[in-house]
JSON list of C-alpha atoms in Angstrom, two decimals:
[
{"chain": "A", "resi": 27, "resn": "GLY", "atom": "CA", "xyz": [0.61, -16.98, -3.17]},
{"chain": "A", "resi": 28, "resn": "GLN", "atom": "CA", "xyz": [-2.05, -16.52, -5.78]},
{"chain": "A", "resi": 29, "resn": "GLN", "atom": "CA", "xyz": [-1.39, -14.04, -8.52]},
{"chain": "A", "resi": 30, "resn": "LEU", "atom": "CA", "xyz": [-3.65, -12.37, -11.01]},
{"chain": "A", "resi": 31, "resn": "ASN", "atom": "CA", "xyz": [-2.46, -11.53, -14.50]},
{"chain": "A", "resi": 32, "resn": "GLN", "atom": "CA", "xyz": [-4.37, -8.65, -15.99]},
{"chain": "A", "resi": 33, "resn": "SER", "atom": "CA", "xyz": [-4.24, -7.53, -19.59]},
{"chain": "A", "resi": 34, "resn": "PRO", "atom": "CA", "xyz": [-3.81, -5.32, -21.38]},
{"chain": "A", "resi": 35, "resn": "GLN", "atom": "CA", "xyz": [-1.68, -3.12, -19.17]},
{"chain": "A", "resi": 36, "resn": "SER", "atom": "CA", "xyz": [-2.86, -0.02, -21.00]},
{"chain": "A", "resi": 37, "resn": "MET", "atom": "CA", "xyz": [-5.37, 0.93, -23.64]},
{"chain": "A", "resi": 38, "resn": "PHE", "atom": "CA", "xyz": [-5.68, 4.02, -25.80]},
{"chain": "A", "resi": 39, "resn": "ILE", "atom": "CA", "xyz": [-9.06, 4.29, -27.48]},
{"chain": "A", "resi": 40, "resn": "GLN", "atom": "CA", "xyz": [-11.39, 6.75, -29.10]},
{"chain": "A", "resi": 41, "resn": "GLU", "atom": "CA", "xyz": [-14.48, 7.96, -27.31]},
{"chain": "A", "resi": 42, "resn": "GLY", "atom": "CA", "xyz": [-17.43, 5.76, -28.15]},
{"chain": "A", "resi": 43, "resn": "GLU", "atom": "CA", "xyz": [-15.41, 2.58, -28.64]},
{"chain": "A", "resi": 44, "resn": "ASP", "atom": "CA", "xyz": [-15.99, -0.57, -26.67]},
{"chain": "A", "resi": 45, "resn": "VAL", "atom": "CA", "xyz": [-13.34, -1.80, -24.23]},
{"chain": "A", "resi": 46, "resn": "SER", "atom": "CA", "xyz": [-12.46, -5.30, -23.15]},
{"chain": "A", "resi": 47, "resn": "MET", "atom": "CA", "xyz": [-9.98, -6.41, -20.53]},
{"chain": "A", "resi": 48, "resn": "ASN", "atom": "CA", "xyz": [-9.36, -9.68, -18.74]},
{"chain": "A", "resi": 49, "resn": "CYS", "atom": "CA", "xyz": [-7.81, -11.23, -15.73]},
{"chain": "A", "resi": 50, "resn": "THR", "atom": "CA", "xyz": [-6.41, -14.75, -15.37]},
{"chain": "A", "resi": 51, "resn": "SER", "atom": "CA", "xyz": [-5.08, -16.83, -12.56]},
{"chain": "A", "resi": 52, "resn": "SER", "atom": "CA", "xyz": [-3.21, -20.09, -12.26]},
{"chain": "A", "resi": 53, "resn": "SER", "atom": "CA", "xyz": [-5.48, -21.10, -9.40]},
{"chain": "A", "resi": 54, "resn": "ILE", "atom": "CA", "xyz": [-9.22, -21.13, -8.87]},
{"chain": "A", "resi": 55, "resn": "PHE", "atom": "CA", "xyz": [-11.03, -18.14, -7.43]},
{"chain": "A", "resi": 56, "resn": "ASN", "atom": "CA", "xyz": [-14.52, -18.29, -5.92]},
{"chain": "A", "resi": 57, "resn": "THR", "atom": "CA", "xyz": [-15.07, -14.57, -6.25]},
{"chain": "A", "resi": 58, "resn": "TRP", "atom": "CA", "xyz": [-13.97, -12.01, -8.79]},
{"chain": "A", "resi": 59, "resn": "LEU", "atom": "CA", "xyz": [-14.10, -8.28, -8.12]},
{"chain": "A", "resi": 60, "resn": "TRP", "atom": "CA", "xyz": [-13.59, -5.43, -10.55]},
{"chain": "A", "resi": 61, "resn": "TYR", "atom": "CA", "xyz": [-12.54, -2.01, -9.28]},
{"chain": "A", "resi": 62, "resn": "LYS", "atom": "CA", "xyz": [-11.89, 1.35, -10.89]},
{"chain": "A", "resi": 63, "resn": "GLN", "atom": "CA", "xyz": [-9.37, 3.82, -9.52]},
{"chain": "A", "resi": 64, "resn": "ASP", "atom": "CA", "xyz": [-9.39, 7.48, -10.47]},
{"chain": "A", "resi": 65, "resn": "PRO", "atom": "CA", "xyz": [-6.17, 9.49, -10.07]},
{"chain": "A", "resi": 66, "resn": "GLY", "atom": "CA", "xyz": [-5.46, 10.30, -6.44]},
{"chain": "A", "resi": 67, "resn": "GLU", "atom": "CA", "xyz": [-8.38, 8.24, -5.18]},
{"chain": "A", "resi": 68, "resn": "GLY", "atom": "CA", "xyz": [-8.97, 4.82, -3.70]},
{"chain": "A", "resi": 69, "resn": "PRO", "atom": "CA", "xyz": [-10.48, 2.01, -5.80]},
{"chain": "A", "resi": 70, "resn": "VAL", "atom": "CA", "xyz": [-14.24, 1.85, -6.16]},
{"chain": "A", "resi": 71, "resn": "LEU", "atom": "CA", "xyz": [-16.04, -1.45, -6.60]},
{"chain": "A", "resi": 72, "resn": "LEU", "atom": "CA", "xyz": [-17.71, -1.77, -10.00]},
{"chain": "A", "resi": 73, "resn": "ILE", "atom": "CA", "xyz": [-18.89, -5.36, -10.18]},
{"chain": "A", "resi": 74, "resn": "ALA", "atom": "CA", "xyz": [-18.67, -8.43, -7.96]},
{"chain": "A", "resi": 75, "resn": "LEU", "atom": "CA", "xyz": [-19.00, -11.96, -9.32]},
{"chain": "A", "resi": 76, "resn": "TYR", "atom": "CA", "xyz": [-19.67, -14.98, -7.14]},
{"chain": "A", "resi": 77, "resn": "LYS", "atom": "CA", "xyz": [-20.52, -17.91, -9.41]},
{"chain": "A", "resi": 78, "resn": "ALA", "atom": "CA", "xyz": [-18.77, -19.56, -12.34]},
{"chain": "A", "resi": 79, "resn": "GLY", "atom": "CA", "xyz": [-20.38, -18.49, -15.59]},
{"chain": "A", "resi": 80, "resn": "GLU", "atom": "CA", "xyz": [-22.08, -15.50, -13.99]},
{"chain": "A", "resi": 81, "resn": "LEU", "atom": "CA", "xyz": [-22.58, -12.49, -16.24]},
{"chain": "A", "resi": 82, "resn": "THR", "atom": "CA", "xyz": [-23.35, -9.24, -14.44]},
{"chain": "A", "resi": 83, "resn": "SER", "atom": "CA", "xyz": [-23.93, -5.74, -15.74]},
{"chain": "A", "resi": 84, "resn": "ASN", "atom": "CA", "xyz": [-23.65, -2.33, -14.15]},
{"chain": "A", "resi": 85, "resn": "GLY", "atom": "CA", "xyz": [-24.78, 0.26, -16.66]},
{"chain": "A", "resi": 86, "resn": "ARG", "atom": "CA", "xyz": [-22.39, 0.15, -19.61]},
{"chain": "A", "resi": 87, "resn": "LEU", "atom": "CA", "xyz": [-20.12, -2.29, -17.77]},
{"chain": "A", "resi": 88, "resn": "THR", "atom": "CA", "xyz": [-20.45, -6.04, -18.07]},
{"chain": "A", "resi": 89, "resn": "ALA", "atom": "CA", "xyz": [-18.29, -8.60, -16.31]},
{"chain": "A", "resi": 90, "resn": "GLN", "atom": "CA", "xyz": [-18.18, -12.35, -16.54]},
{"chain": "A", "resi": 91, "resn": "PHE", "atom": "CA", "xyz": [-16.90, -15.03, -14.20]},
{"chain": "A", "resi": 92, "resn": "GLY", "atom": "CA", "xyz": [-15.13, -17.63, -16.33]},
{"chain": "A", "resi": 93, "resn": "ILE", "atom": "CA", "xyz": [-16.40, -21.20, -16.35]},
{"chain": "A", "resi": 94, "resn": "THR", "atom": "CA", "xyz": [-13.01, -22.53, -15.27]},
{"chain": "A", "resi": 95, "resn": "ARG", "atom": "CA", "xyz": [-13.03, -20.06, -12.34]},
{"chain": "A", "resi": 96, "resn": "LYS", "atom": "CA", "xyz": [-9.56, -19.04, -13.39]},
{"chain": "A", "resi": 97, "resn": "ASP", "atom": "CA", "xyz": [-10.48, -15.97, -15.39]},
{"chain": "A", "resi": 98, "resn": "SER", "atom": "CA", "xyz": [-12.80, -13.01, -15.62]},
{"chain": "A", "resi": 99, "resn": "PHE", "atom": "CA", "xyz": [-13.59, -10.37, -18.22]},
{"chain": "A", "resi": 100, "resn": "LEU", "atom": "CA", "xyz": [-14.73, -6.78, -18.01]},
{"chain": "A", "resi": 101, "resn": "ASN", "atom": "CA", "xyz": [-16.29, -4.99, -20.95]},
{"chain": "A", "resi": 102, "resn": "ILE", "atom": "CA", "xyz": [-17.19, -1.33, -21.24]},
{"chain": "A", "resi": 103, "resn": "SER", "atom": "CA", "xyz": [-19.51, -0.34, -24.05]},
{"chain": "A", "resi": 104, "resn": "ALA", "atom": "CA", "xyz": [-19.60, 3.06, -25.78]},
{"chain": "A", "resi": 105, "resn": "SER", "atom": "CA", "xyz": [-16.79, 4.57, -23.71]},
{"chain": "A", "resi": 106, "resn": "ILE", "atom": "CA", "xyz": [-17.06, 8.13, -22.46]},
{"chain": "A", "resi": 107, "resn": "PRO", "atom": "CA", "xyz": [-14.38, 10.46, -21.04]},
{"chain": "A", "resi": 108, "resn": "SER", "atom": "CA", "xyz": [-15.23, 9.68, -17.42]},
{"chain": "A", "resi": 109, "resn": "ASP", "atom": "CA", "xyz": [-14.30, 6.03, -18.02]},
{"chain": "A", "resi": 110, "resn": "VAL", "atom": "CA", "xyz": [-10.64, 7.09, -17.91]},
{"chain": "A", "resi": 111, "resn": "GLY", "atom": "CA", "xyz": [-8.80, 5.51, -15.02]},
{"chain": "A", "resi": 112, "resn": "ILE", "atom": "CA", "xyz": [-7.17, 2.30, -13.89]},
{"chain": "A", "resi": 113, "resn": "TYR", "atom": "CA", "xyz": [-9.23, -0.86, -13.70]},
{"chain": "A", "resi": 114, "resn": "PHE", "atom": "CA", "xyz": [-8.21, -3.62, -11.33]},
{"chain": "A", "resi": 115, "resn": "CYS", "atom": "CA", "xyz": [-9.42, -7.16, -10.97]},
{"chain": "A", "resi": 116, "resn": "ALA", "atom": "CA", "xyz": [-9.18, -8.69, -7.52]},
{"chain": "A", "resi": 117, "resn": "GLY", "atom": "CA", "xyz": [-9.93, -11.92, -5.77]},
{"chain": "A", "resi": 118, "resn": "PRO", "atom": "CA", "xyz": [-9.81, -13.28, -2.24]},
{"chain": "A", "resi": 119, "resn": "GLN", "atom": "CA", "xyz": [-6.59, -14.82, -0.99]},
{"chain": "A", "resi": 120, "resn": "GLY", "atom": "CA", "xyz": [-7.23, -16.94, 2.03]},
{"chain": "A", "resi": 121, "resn": "ALA", "atom": "CA", "xyz": [-9.95, -15.96, 4.46]},
{"chain": "A", "resi": 122, "resn": "GLN", "atom": "CA", "xyz": [-9.58, -12.20, 4.45]},
{"chain": "A", "resi": 123, "resn": "LYS", "atom": "CA", "xyz": [-7.08, -10.75, 2.04]},
{"chain": "A", "resi": 124, "resn": "LEU", "atom": "CA", "xyz": [-7.56, -9.51, -1.49]},
{"chain": "A", "resi": 125, "resn": "VAL", "atom": "CA", "xyz": [-5.03, -9.97, -4.25]},
{"chain": "A", "resi": 126, "resn": "PHE", "atom": "CA", "xyz": [-5.03, -7.49, -7.12]},
{"chain": "A", "resi": 127, "resn": "GLY", "atom": "CA", "xyz": [-4.13, -7.66, -10.77]},
{"chain": "A", "resi": 128, "resn": "GLN", "atom": "CA", "xyz": [-1.58, -5.24, -12.15]},
{"chain": "A", "resi": 129, "resn": "GLY", "atom": "CA", "xyz": [-4.29, -2.96, -13.51]},
{"chain": "A", "resi": 130, "resn": "THR", "atom": "CA", "xyz": [-5.39, -1.76, -16.93]},
{"chain": "A", "resi": 131, "resn": "ARG", "atom": "CA", "xyz": [-4.87, 1.94, -17.56]},
{"chain": "A", "resi": 132, "resn": "LEU", "atom": "CA", "xyz": [-7.55, 3.29, -19.85]},
{"chain": "A", "resi": 133, "resn": "THR", "atom": "CA", "xyz": [-6.97, 6.48, -21.83]},
{"chain": "A", "resi": 134, "resn": "ILE", "atom": "CA", "xyz": [-9.68, 7.92, -24.07]},
{"chain": "A", "resi": 135, "resn": "ASN", "atom": "CA", "xyz": [-9.07, 10.30, -26.92]},
{"chain": "A", "resi": 136, "resn": "PRO", "atom": "CA", "xyz": [-12.00, 12.66, -27.44]},
{"chain": "B", "resi": 30, "resn": "GLY", "atom": "CA", "xyz": [-23.77, 2.28, 3.05]},
{"chain": "B", "resi": 31, "resn": "ALA", "atom": "CA", "xyz": [-20.24, 0.99, 3.69]},
{"chain": "B", "resi": 32, "resn": "VAL", "atom": "CA", "xyz": [-18.38, 4.30, 3.64]},
{"chain": "B", "resi": 33, "resn": "VAL", "atom": "CA", "xyz": [-14.70, 4.44, 4.60]},
{"chain": "B", "resi": 34, "resn": "SER", "atom": "CA", "xyz": [-13.11, 7.79, 5.40]},
{"chain": "B", "resi": 35, "resn": "GLN", "atom": "CA", "xyz": [-9.35, 8.28, 5.27]},
{"chain": "B", "resi": 36, "resn": "HIS", "atom": "CA", "xyz": [-7.50, 11.30, 6.61]},
{"chain": "B", "resi": 37, "resn": "PRO", "atom": "CA", "xyz": [-5.44, 13.22, 5.71]},
{"chain": "B", "resi": 38, "resn": "SER", "atom": "CA", "xyz": [-5.66, 13.06, 1.93]},
{"chain": "B", "resi": 39, "resn": "ARG", "atom": "CA", "xyz": [-2.23, 14.63, 1.53]},
{"chain": "B", "resi": 40, "resn": "VAL", "atom": "CA", "xyz": [0.64, 15.15, 3.89]},
{"chain": "B", "resi": 41, "resn": "ILE", "atom": "CA", "xyz": [4.18, 16.45, 3.51]},
{"chain": "B", "resi": 42, "resn": "CYS", "atom": "CA", "xyz": [6.62, 15.78, 6.30]},
{"chain": "B", "resi": 43, "resn": "LYS", "atom": "CA", "xyz": [10.31, 16.14, 6.98]},
{"chain": "B", "resi": 44, "resn": "SER", "atom": "CA", "xyz": [12.67, 13.19, 7.10]},
{"chain": "B", "resi": 45, "resn": "GLY", "atom": "CA", "xyz": [12.85, 11.68, 10.54]},
{"chain": "B", "resi": 46, "resn": "THR", "atom": "CA", "xyz": [9.39, 12.71, 11.65]},
{"chain": "B", "resi": 47, "resn": "SER", "atom": "CA", "xyz": [6.36, 10.48, 12.12]},
{"chain": "B", "resi": 48, "resn": "VAL", "atom": "CA", "xyz": [3.04, 10.69, 10.33]},
{"chain": "B", "resi": 49, "resn": "LYS", "atom": "CA", "xyz": [-0.29, 9.21, 11.40]},
{"chain": "B", "resi": 50, "resn": "ILE", "atom": "CA", "xyz": [-2.99, 8.26, 8.91]},
{"chain": "B", "resi": 51, "resn": "GLU", "atom": "CA", "xyz": [-6.53, 7.51, 10.06]},
{"chain": "B", "resi": 52, "resn": "CYS", "atom": "CA", "xyz": [-9.05, 5.15, 8.52]},
{"chain": "B", "resi": 53, "resn": "ARG", "atom": "CA", "xyz": [-12.64, 5.21, 9.73]},
{"chain": "B", "resi": 54, "resn": "SER", "atom": "CA", "xyz": [-15.65, 3.12, 8.81]},
{"chain": "B", "resi": 55, "resn": "LEU", "atom": "CA", "xyz": [-18.46, 5.66, 9.02]},
{"chain": "B", "resi": 56, "resn": "ASP", "atom": "CA", "xyz": [-21.62, 3.59, 8.85]},
{"chain": "B", "resi": 57, "resn": "PHE", "atom": "CA", "xyz": [-20.56, 0.11, 9.85]},
{"chain": "B", "resi": 58, "resn": "GLN", "atom": "CA", "xyz": [-18.32, -1.71, 12.26]},
{"chain": "B", "resi": 59, "resn": "ALA", "atom": "CA", "xyz": [-15.19, -3.21, 10.81]},
{"chain": "B", "resi": 60, "resn": "THR", "atom": "CA", "xyz": [-13.43, -5.86, 12.82]},
{"chain": "B", "resi": 61, "resn": "THR", "atom": "CA", "xyz": [-10.79, -6.02, 10.12]},
{"chain": "B", "resi": 62, "resn": "MET", "atom": "CA", "xyz": [-9.20, -3.27, 8.10]},
{"chain": "B", "resi": 63, "resn": "PHE", "atom": "CA", "xyz": [-6.40, -3.46, 5.58]},
{"chain": "B", "resi": 64, "resn": "TRP", "atom": "CA", "xyz": [-3.57, -1.10, 4.72]},
{"chain": "B", "resi": 65, "resn": "TYR", "atom": "CA", "xyz": [-2.15, -0.94, 1.21]},
{"chain": "B", "resi": 66, "resn": "ARG", "atom": "CA", "xyz": [0.68, 0.91, -0.40]},
{"chain": "B", "resi": 67, "resn": "GLN", "atom": "CA", "xyz": [0.68, 1.95, -4.02]},
{"chain": "B", "resi": 68, "resn": "PHE", "atom": "CA", "xyz": [3.63, 3.28, -5.99]},
{"chain": "B", "resi": 69, "resn": "PRO", "atom": "CA", "xyz": [3.07, 5.29, -9.18]},
{"chain": "B", "resi": 70, "resn": "LYS", "atom": "CA", "xyz": [1.68, 3.22, -12.02]},
{"chain": "B", "resi": 71, "resn": "GLN", "atom": "CA", "xyz": [1.65, 0.09, -9.91]},
{"chain": "B", "resi": 72, "resn": "SER", "atom": "CA", "xyz": [-0.96, -2.05, -8.28]},
{"chain": "B", "resi": 73, "resn": "LEU", "atom": "CA", "xyz": [-1.98, -2.08, -4.64]},
{"chain": "B", "resi": 74, "resn": "MET", "atom": "CA", "xyz": [0.32, -4.01, -2.35]},
{"chain": "B", "resi": 75, "resn": "LEU", "atom": "CA", "xyz": [-1.08, -5.22, 0.94]},
{"chain": "B", "resi": 76, "resn": "MET", "atom": "CA", "xyz": [1.04, -4.05, 3.87]},
{"chain": "B", "resi": 77, "resn": "ALA", "atom": "CA", "xyz": [-0.87, -5.38, 6.83]},
{"chain": "B", "resi": 78, "resn": "THR", "atom": "CA", "xyz": [-4.18, -6.62, 8.15]},
{"chain": "B", "resi": 79, "resn": "SER", "atom": "CA", "xyz": [-5.49, -4.66, 11.10]},
{"chain": "B", "resi": 80, "resn": "ASN", "atom": "CA", "xyz": [-7.61, -6.58, 13.59]},
{"chain": "B", "resi": 81, "resn": "GLU", "atom": "CA", "xyz": [-9.66, -4.80, 16.23]},
{"chain": "B", "resi": 82, "resn": "GLY", "atom": "CA", "xyz": [-8.32, -5.42, 19.70]},
{"chain": "B", "resi": 83, "resn": "SER", "atom": "CA", "xyz": [-5.29, -7.42, 18.62]},
{"chain": "B", "resi": 84, "resn": "LYS", "atom": "CA", "xyz": [-1.96, -7.01, 16.91]},
{"chain": "B", "resi": 85, "resn": "ALA", "atom": "CA", "xyz": [-1.82, -6.37, 13.21]},
{"chain": "B", "resi": 86, "resn": "THR", "atom": "CA", "xyz": [-0.60, -9.02, 10.82]},
{"chain": "B", "resi": 87, "resn": "TYR", "atom": "CA", "xyz": [2.13, -7.73, 8.55]},
{"chain": "B", "resi": 88, "resn": "GLU", "atom": "CA", "xyz": [2.98, -8.99, 5.09]},
{"chain": "B", "resi": 89, "resn": "GLN", "atom": "CA", "xyz": [6.43, -10.31, 4.41]},
{"chain": "B", "resi": 90, "resn": "GLY", "atom": "CA", "xyz": [8.96, -7.55, 4.00]},
{"chain": "B", "resi": 91, "resn": "VAL", "atom": "CA", "xyz": [6.93, -4.88, 5.79]},
{"chain": "B", "resi": 92, "resn": "GLU", "atom": "CA", "xyz": [8.68, -3.51, 8.88]},
{"chain": "B", "resi": 93, "resn": "LYS", "atom": "CA", "xyz": [6.26, -3.60, 11.79]},
{"chain": "B", "resi": 94, "resn": "ASP", "atom": "CA", "xyz": [8.34, -1.18, 13.83]},
{"chain": "B", "resi": 95, "resn": "LYS", "atom": "CA", "xyz": [8.29, 1.35, 11.04]},
{"chain": "B", "resi": 96, "resn": "PHE", "atom": "CA", "xyz": [4.64, 1.05, 10.10]},
{"chain": "B", "resi": 97, "resn": "LEU", "atom": "CA", "xyz": [2.73, 1.00, 13.38]},
{"chain": "B", "resi": 98, "resn": "ILE", "atom": "CA", "xyz": [-0.89, -0.04, 13.16]},
{"chain": "B", "resi": 99, "resn": "ASN", "atom": "CA", "xyz": [-3.46, 0.46, 15.87]},
{"chain": "B", "resi": 100, "resn": "HIS", "atom": "CA", "xyz": [-7.06, -0.75, 15.61]},
{"chain": "B", "resi": 101, "resn": "ALA", "atom": "CA", "xyz": [-8.45, 0.30, 18.95]},
{"chain": "B", "resi": 102, "resn": "SER", "atom": "CA", "xyz": [-12.11, 0.43, 18.01]},
{"chain": "B", "resi": 103, "resn": "LEU", "atom": "CA", "xyz": [-14.48, -1.15, 15.53]},
{"chain": "B", "resi": 104, "resn": "THR", "atom": "CA", "xyz": [-14.54, 2.01, 13.44]},
{"chain": "B", "resi": 105, "resn": "LEU", "atom": "CA", "xyz": [-10.97, 3.28, 13.53]},
{"chain": "B", "resi": 106, "resn": "SER", "atom": "CA", "xyz": [-7.60, 2.00, 12.43]},
{"chain": "B", "resi": 107, "resn": "THR", "atom": "CA", "xyz": [-4.47, 4.14, 12.29]},
{"chain": "B", "resi": 108, "resn": "LEU", "atom": "CA", "xyz": [-1.21, 3.70, 10.42]},
{"chain": "B", "resi": 109, "resn": "THR", "atom": "CA", "xyz": [1.80, 5.59, 11.75]},
{"chain": "B", "resi": 110, "resn": "VAL", "atom": "CA", "xyz": [4.86, 5.88, 9.56]},
{"chain": "B", "resi": 111, "resn": "THR", "atom": "CA", "xyz": [7.69, 6.35, 12.01]},
{"chain": "B", "resi": 112, "resn": "SER", "atom": "CA", "xyz": [11.01, 8.07, 11.27]},
{"chain": "B", "resi": 113, "resn": "ALA", "atom": "CA", "xyz": [9.88, 8.70, 7.73]},
{"chain": "B", "resi": 114, "resn": "HIS", "atom": "CA", "xyz": [12.38, 8.73, 4.87]},
{"chain": "B", "resi": 115, "resn": "PRO", "atom": "CA", "xyz": [11.93, 9.90, 1.27]},
{"chain": "B", "resi": 116, "resn": "GLU", "atom": "CA", "xyz": [11.59, 6.29, 0.12]},
{"chain": "B", "resi": 117, "resn": "ASP", "atom": "CA", "xyz": [8.46, 6.05, 2.26]},
{"chain": "B", "resi": 118, "resn": "SER", "atom": "CA", "xyz": [6.79, 8.56, -0.03]},
{"chain": "B", "resi": 119, "resn": "SER", "atom": "CA", "xyz": [3.84, 6.76, -1.55]},
{"chain": "B", "resi": 120, "resn": "PHE", "atom": "CA", "xyz": [0.07, 6.52, -1.77]},
{"chain": "B", "resi": 121, "resn": "TYR", "atom": "CA", "xyz": [-1.38, 4.70, 1.25]},
{"chain": "B", "resi": 122, "resn": "ILE", "atom": "CA", "xyz": [-4.90, 3.30, 1.09]},
{"chain": "B", "resi": 123, "resn": "CYS", "atom": "CA", "xyz": [-7.01, 1.58, 3.70]},
{"chain": "B", "resi": 124, "resn": "SER", "atom": "CA", "xyz": [-10.00, -0.69, 3.21]},
{"chain": "B", "resi": 125, "resn": "ALA", "atom": "CA", "xyz": [-12.62, -2.34, 5.37]},
{"chain": "B", "resi": 126, "resn": "SER", "atom": "CA", "xyz": [-15.43, -4.76, 4.86]},
{"chain": "B", "resi": 127, "resn": "ARG", "atom": "CA", "xyz": [-18.61, -5.48, 6.73]},
{"chain": "B", "resi": 128, "resn": "ARG", "atom": "CA", "xyz": [-19.27, -8.77, 5.03]},
{"chain": "B", "resi": 129, "resn": "LEU", "atom": "CA", "xyz": [-16.52, -11.03, 3.90]},
{"chain": "B", "resi": 130, "resn": "LEU", "atom": "CA", "xyz": [-16.12, -11.38, 0.15]},
{"chain": "B", "resi": 131, "resn": "ARG", "atom": "CA", "xyz": [-18.82, -8.80, -0.61]},
{"chain": "B", "resi": 132, "resn": "GLY", "atom": "CA", "xyz": [-16.24, -6.38, -1.86]},
{"chain": "B", "resi": 133, "resn": "TYR", "atom": "CA", "xyz": [-14.07, -4.29, 0.36]},
{"chain": "B", "resi": 134, "resn": "THR", "atom": "CA", "xyz": [-14.70, -0.56, 0.55]},
{"chain": "B", "resi": 135, "resn": "PHE", "atom": "CA", "xyz": [-11.62, 1.59, 0.16]},
{"chain": "B", "resi": 136, "resn": "GLY", "atom": "CA", "xyz": [-10.72, 4.92, 1.64]},
{"chain": "B", "resi": 137, "resn": "SER", "atom": "CA", "xyz": [-9.76, 7.76, -0.67]},
{"chain": "B", "resi": 138, "resn": "GLY", "atom": "CA", "xyz": [-6.07, 7.32, 0.04]},
{"chain": "B", "resi": 139, "resn": "THR", "atom": "CA", "xyz": [-3.30, 9.43, 1.55]},
{"chain": "B", "resi": 140, "resn": "ARG", "atom": "CA", "xyz": [-0.50, 10.85, -0.53]},
{"chain": "B", "resi": 141, "resn": "LEU", "atom": "CA", "xyz": [2.59, 10.97, 1.68]},
{"chain": "B", "resi": 142, "resn": "THR", "atom": "CA", "xyz": [5.58, 12.99, 0.59]},
{"chain": "B", "resi": 143, "resn": "VAL", "atom": "CA", "xyz": [8.70, 12.92, 2.74]},
{"chain": "B", "resi": 144, "resn": "VAL", "atom": "CA", "xyz": [11.17, 15.72, 2.08]}
]
């Protein structure tokens, strides 16, 4: 089935720095979703992308749907402590299922 | 809108017993719900797709007799881990969607520990 390769697997940054992570696939996706998961919680949808080339923002978060439809990027500007968590990209597999990337674990040093 | 409630959030059970986890869509009807399993520091792995009024569809390698899924109404799906063993200890998460591809809403997860 389709697989999503997410990188980096982990990031250790200073508070206030910008963050960038990406997700790639060997096959085309028509939708890209970005989720954040806090410890002991379920994932929460951050941004949904539906069109190639689309650039969408949600506060300090910006995500882009790659032109080739095989990749997507998530950027976080001016990181703050509450940004700590695991970020997952996801895309539809078939009619109903979602496939997830391996996740990017973000750690912020105050 | 699109709130999914999962209960319990944590459960500890003895080996050999069964545990039931509930997933409810609070403000919408979900004809389809999904059950995931997540091991520490790993991604979410889909276990099964729960369809209201019909049998669940299990992913390859998931034992249907061990992980019983019931989706008897448009707002409730349950996952029962039968004859639990320590290796079943994991974080179980459900999700549901009202509109396809508009982003699934996830429950808050259930931490199962089998002792």
